[in-house]
């Protein structure tokens, strides 16, 4: 990304919504993000979140959503949110709560940060998600590239996936990055660690981390053929995953 694009990406008018019931944590996160150059709105629960989303000021560019909230939980809100919005969502979870992370990814979250978190890590995650949601900042090559596989077409300029029958298929930011990683390396076995790196998901990985497995499972449900047909993404036991479809570029 060139310098001008980077400045547009980090424009102070980029609007973030922090949904966190703990007042001290909410103020801390909001202050941190404002100091990083973002415009920030806050909400303490689901009702306040919907008020911001439906306000005349318009929807935020990214939502930071805590899992533990009074009333509907962050996971409940995420489920409802994905029925109506494609806004990138960064989940805030308690450290060690793997199930919250897995459920959040299953429901359509784009990334997560475990509390307590390092301030620089949080800002880096926010900026990474905004990059993925900003196709206008793509390079000229990316703006003209279409990638075809097994009857599917991925338009990287519009970040749109089209099924063989012509129907548009919604992808979250994380799903898009994961699919693009496979398409950029067809026929090559990609380890779970490599997929985390290629998809720009800067999370810690240990032998029991299911982040990539959850993302691959979600992606498969969207692009795999009907049950009984050959798989497009195969699991290589002990090694990772591989896209076995032929890939062509327009």
Short mmCIF file of C-alpha atoms in Angstrom, two decimals:
data_model
loop_
_atom_site.label_atom_id
_atom_site.label_comp_id
_atom_site.label_asym_id
_atom_site.label_seq_id
_atom_site.Cartn_x
_atom_site.Cartn_y
_atom_site.Cartn_z
CA UNK A 1 0.00 0.00 0.00
CA UNK A 2 1.41 3.39 -0.97
CA UNK A 3 1.80 6.30 1.43
CA UNK A 4 -1.29 8.17 0.16
CA UNK A 5 -3.45 5.09 0.57
CA UNK A 6 -2.10 4.56 4.07
CA UNK A 7 -3.03 8.12 5.00
CA UNK A 8 -6.57 7.62 3.70
CA UNK A 9 -6.82 4.37 5.62
CA UNK A 10 -5.81 6.03 8.87
CA UNK A 11 -7.93 9.13 8.33
CA UNK A 12 -9.18 10.50 11.68
CA UNK A 13 -12.74 10.20 10.39
CA UNK A 14 -12.57 6.40 10.34
CA UNK A 15 -15.44 5.59 12.71
CA UNK A 16 -15.14 2.83 15.33
CA UNK A 17 -17.78 1.62 17.78
CA UNK A 18 -16.67 0.14 21.11
CA UNK A 19 -19.32 -2.02 22.81
CA UNK A 20 -18.15 -2.74 26.37
CA UNK A 21 -20.14 -2.72 29.62
CA UNK A 22 -17.18 -2.06 31.92
CA UNK A 23 -16.92 1.73 32.07
CA UNK A 24 -13.23 1.83 32.88
CA UNK A 25 -12.33 -0.57 30.07
CA UNK A 26 -14.66 1.19 27.64
CA UNK A 27 -13.06 4.57 28.32
CA UNK A 28 -9.57 3.08 28.12
CA UNK A 29 -10.18 1.49 24.72
CA UNK A 30 -11.91 4.60 23.38
CA UNK A 31 -9.07 6.85 24.51
CA UNK A 32 -6.47 4.51 23.02
CA UNK A 33 -8.22 4.46 19.65
CA UNK A 34 -8.79 8.22 19.59
CA UNK A 35 -5.09 8.76 20.28
CA UNK A 36 -4.39 6.49 17.29
CA UNK A 37 -6.40 8.85 15.08
CA UNK A 38 -9.87 7.30 14.93
CA UNK A 39 -13.32 8.72 15.58
CA UNK A 40 -14.87 6.59 18.33
CA UNK A 41 -18.41 5.99 19.56
CA UNK A 42 -19.16 3.86 22.62
CA UNK A 43 -22.00 1.71 23.89
CA UNK A 44 -22.44 -0.21 27.13
CA UNK A 45 -24.94 -2.81 25.88
CA UNK A 46 -26.84 -4.07 22.86
CA UNK A 47 -29.55 -1.42 22.94
CA UNK A 48 -26.99 1.37 22.88
CA UNK A 49 -25.13 -0.42 20.08
CA UNK A 50 -28.24 -0.53 17.87
CA UNK A 51 -28.87 3.15 18.57
CA UNK A 52 -25.44 4.00 17.19
CA UNK A 53 -25.87 1.72 14.18
CA UNK A 54 -29.22 3.29 13.31
CA UNK A 55 -28.26 6.89 14.04
CA UNK A 56 -28.26 9.56 11.28
CA UNK A 57 -24.45 9.69 11.56
CA UNK A 58 -24.32 6.31 9.83
CA UNK A 59 -22.91 2.91 10.68
CA UNK A 60 -19.34 2.63 11.98
CA UNK A 61 -16.51 1.28 9.85
CA UNK A 62 -15.64 -1.33 12.48
CA UNK A 63 -17.14 -2.63 15.73
CA UNK A 64 -15.16 -3.76 18.77
CA UNK A 65 -17.59 -6.06 20.59
CA UNK A 66 -17.12 -7.49 24.08
CA UNK A 67 -18.40 -11.03 24.63
CA UNK A 68 -19.65 -10.51 28.19
CA UNK A 69 -22.42 -7.89 28.16
CA UNK A 70 -25.57 -7.28 30.25
CA UNK A 71 -28.69 -8.50 28.49
CA UNK A 72 -27.93 -10.10 25.11
CA UNK A 73 -24.31 -11.26 25.08
CA UNK A 74 -21.79 -10.14 22.52
CA UNK A 75 -22.25 -13.46 20.72
CA UNK A 76 -26.04 -12.95 20.58
CA UNK A 77 -25.52 -9.44 19.22
CA UNK A 78 -23.03 -10.71 16.66
CA UNK A 79 -25.54 -13.27 15.40
CA UNK A 80 -28.20 -10.58 14.92
CA UNK A 81 -25.66 -8.16 13.48
CA UNK A 82 -24.61 -10.59 10.75
CA UNK A 83 -28.24 -10.91 9.62
CA UNK A 84 -28.30 -7.20 8.75
CA UNK A 85 -24.75 -5.82 8.45
CA UNK A 86 -21.35 -6.79 7.01
CA UNK A 87 -19.44 -4.34 9.21
CA UNK A 88 -16.10 -5.84 10.34
CA UNK A 89 -16.26 -7.06 13.96
CA UNK A 90 -13.34 -7.45 16.36
CA UNK A 91 -14.37 -9.51 19.40
CA UNK A 92 -12.96 -8.73 22.85
CA UNK A 93 -12.70 -11.95 24.85
CA UNK A 94 -11.34 -13.05 28.22
CA UNK A 95 -7.89 -14.58 27.98
CA UNK A 96 -8.07 -18.37 27.80
CA UNK A 97 -11.75 -18.50 26.78
CA UNK A 98 -11.18 -20.48 23.59
CA UNK A 99 -14.86 -21.39 23.22
CA UNK A 100 -15.83 -17.71 23.03
CA UNK A 101 -13.30 -17.22 20.24
CA UNK A 102 -14.50 -20.28 18.36
CA UNK A 103 -18.17 -19.32 18.64
CA UNK A 104 -17.40 -15.75 17.63
CA UNK A 105 -15.57 -16.89 14.49
CA UNK A 106 -18.37 -19.33 13.68
CA UNK A 107 -20.92 -16.52 13.90
CA UNK A 108 -18.99 -14.22 11.59
CA UNK A 109 -16.47 -12.28 13.68
CA UNK A 110 -13.44 -11.14 11.68
CA UNK A 111 -10.87 -11.27 14.46
CA UNK A 112 -10.53 -11.27 18.25
CA UNK A 113 -8.30 -9.86 20.96
CA UNK A 114 -7.96 -11.45 24.39
CA UNK A 115 -8.07 -9.17 27.44
CA UNK A 116 -5.84 -7.89 28.88
CA UNK A 117 -4.25 -6.84 25.61
CA UNK A 118 -1.27 -4.76 24.59
CA UNK A 119 -2.39 -1.32 23.29
CA UNK A 120 -0.21 -1.55 20.17
CA UNK A 121 -1.64 -4.98 19.36
CA UNK A 122 -5.21 -3.70 19.54
CA UNK A 123 -4.47 -0.77 17.23
CA UNK A 124 -2.63 -3.08 14.81
CA UNK A 125 -5.60 -5.46 14.67
CA UNK A 126 -8.01 -2.57 14.02
CA UNK A 127 -5.86 -1.22 11.20
CA UNK A 128 -5.51 -4.69 9.65
CA UNK A 129 -9.29 -5.14 9.58
CA UNK A 130 -9.80 -1.72 8.04
CA UNK A 131 -7.29 -2.61 5.32
CA UNK A 132 -9.20 -5.77 4.49
CA UNK A 133 -12.44 -3.78 4.27
CA UNK A 134 -10.98 -1.11 1.96
CA UNK A 135 -10.82 -2.50 -1.60
CA UNK A 136 -10.35 1.02 -3.04
CA UNK A 137 -6.83 0.96 -1.64
CA UNK A 138 -5.84 -2.10 -3.66
CA UNK A 139 -2.95 -1.93 -6.12
CA UNK A 140 -3.72 -1.58 -9.87
CA UNK A 141 -2.96 -5.27 -10.36
CA UNK A 142 -5.41 -6.22 -7.61
CA UNK A 143 -8.09 -3.93 -9.04
CA UNK A 144 -8.10 -5.82 -12.34
CA UNK A 145 -7.68 -9.36 -11.10
CA UNK A 146 -10.31 -12.07 -11.20
CA UNK A 147 -9.57 -15.56 -9.98
CA UNK A 148 -11.61 -18.53 -11.20
CA UNK A 149 -11.73 -21.99 -9.63
CA UNK A 150 -14.15 -24.91 -10.03
CA UNK A 151 -16.77 -22.65 -11.61
CA UNK A 152 -16.43 -20.01 -8.90
CA UNK A 153 -15.14 -16.46 -9.52
CA UNK A 154 -13.46 -14.20 -6.96
CA UNK A 155 -13.30 -10.53 -7.97
CA UNK A 156 -10.51 -9.04 -5.86
CA UNK A 157 -11.37 -5.50 -6.93
CA UNK A 158 -14.88 -5.74 -5.52
CA UNK A 159 -14.02 -8.45 -2.98
CA UNK A 160 -16.97 -10.41 -4.33
CA UNK A 161 -17.36 -14.17 -4.69
CA UNK A 162 -19.72 -15.52 -7.35
CA UNK A 163 -21.00 -19.10 -7.29
CA UNK A 164 -21.16 -21.30 -10.41
CA UNK A 165 -24.89 -20.52 -10.72
CA UNK A 166 -24.16 -16.77 -10.72
CA UNK A 167 -25.30 -16.08 -7.17
CA UNK A 168 -23.25 -13.74 -4.99
CA UNK A 169 -21.85 -15.31 -1.82
CA UNK A 170 -21.09 -13.15 1.21
CA UNK A 171 -17.66 -13.54 2.78
CA UNK A 172 -16.47 -12.06 6.03
CA UNK A 173 -13.11 -10.30 5.96
CA UNK A 174 -11.43 -13.32 7.53
CA UNK A 175 -13.06 -15.74 5.06
CA UNK A 176 -11.97 -13.58 2.13
CA UNK A 177 -8.36 -13.52 3.33
CA UNK A 178 -8.34 -17.26 3.89
CA UNK A 179 -9.81 -18.00 0.44
CA UNK A 180 -7.33 -15.64 -1.22
CA UNK A 181 -4.48 -17.41 0.57
CA UNK A 182 -5.58 -20.74 -0.92
CA UNK A 183 -6.06 -19.25 -4.39
CA UNK A 184 -2.61 -17.66 -4.31
CA UNK A 185 -1.07 -21.07 -3.48
CA UNK A 186 -3.15 -23.73 -5.31
CA UNK A 187 -1.93 -27.29 -4.88
CA UNK A 188 0.37 -26.29 -2.04
CA UNK A 189 -0.15 -27.60 1.49
CA UNK A 190 -0.53 -24.62 3.82
CA UNK A 191 0.05 -25.22 7.51
CA UNK A 192 -2.24 -23.69 10.11
CA UNK A 193 0.56 -21.29 11.09
CA UNK A 194 1.10 -20.26 7.46
CA UNK A 195 -2.61 -19.59 7.00
CA UNK A 196 -2.62 -17.37 10.06
CA UNK A 197 0.30 -15.40 8.64
CA UNK A 198 -0.92 -15.19 5.02
CA UNK A 199 -4.39 -14.17 6.13
CA UNK A 200 -2.77 -11.47 8.31
CA UNK A 201 -4.29 -12.82 11.51
CA UNK A 202 -1.69 -11.95 14.15
CA UNK A 203 -2.82 -14.33 16.88
CA UNK A 204 -0.83 -16.69 19.04
CA UNK A 205 -0.87 -20.29 17.88
CA UNK A 206 -0.51 -23.40 19.99
CA UNK A 207 -1.25 -27.06 19.23
CA UNK A 208 -4.80 -26.68 20.57
CA UNK A 209 -5.73 -23.39 18.86
CA UNK A 210 -8.75 -24.02 16.59
CA UNK A 211 -8.86 -20.61 14.92
CA UNK A 212 -7.81 -21.80 11.46
CA UNK A 213 -9.90 -24.98 11.70
CA UNK A 214 -13.01 -22.91 12.43
CA UNK A 215 -12.30 -20.53 9.55
CA UNK A 216 -11.66 -23.35 7.09
CA UNK A 217 -14.87 -25.06 8.21
CA UNK A 218 -16.87 -21.87 7.62
CA UNK A 219 -15.29 -21.35 4.21
CA UNK A 220 -15.93 -24.95 3.19
CA UNK A 221 -19.62 -24.62 4.00
CA UNK A 222 -19.79 -21.77 1.49
CA UNK A 223 -17.73 -23.12 -1.41
CA UNK A 224 -17.67 -26.91 -1.11
CA UNK A 225 -19.82 -28.87 -3.58
CA UNK A 226 -22.70 -31.00 -2.39
CA UNK A 227 -22.01 -33.86 -0.02
CA UNK A 228 -20.43 -36.78 -1.81
CA UNK A 229 -18.68 -34.66 -4.45
CA UNK A 230 -14.89 -34.14 -4.47
CA UNK A 231 -13.73 -31.58 -1.91
CA UNK A 232 -12.11 -28.32 -3.01
CA UNK A 233 -10.11 -27.89 0.20
CA UNK A 234 -8.57 -31.08 1.57
CA UNK A 235 -7.23 -31.69 5.03
CA UNK A 236 -3.72 -33.11 5.12
CA UNK A 237 -3.46 -34.79 8.48
CA UNK A 238 -0.67 -33.35 10.58
CA UNK A 239 0.31 -30.86 7.88
CA UNK A 240 -2.53 -28.43 7.13
CA UNK A 241 -4.87 -27.77 4.21
CA UNK A 242 -4.58 -27.66 0.41
CA UNK A 243 -6.78 -26.25 -2.35
CA UNK A 244 -7.01 -28.97 -5.01
CA UNK A 245 -9.06 -27.04 -7.59
CA UNK A 246 -7.45 -25.66 -10.75
CA UNK A 247 -7.02 -21.89 -10.54
CA UNK A 248 -6.99 -19.44 -13.47
CA UNK A 249 -6.64 -15.66 -13.51
CA UNK A 250 -8.32 -13.09 -15.74
#
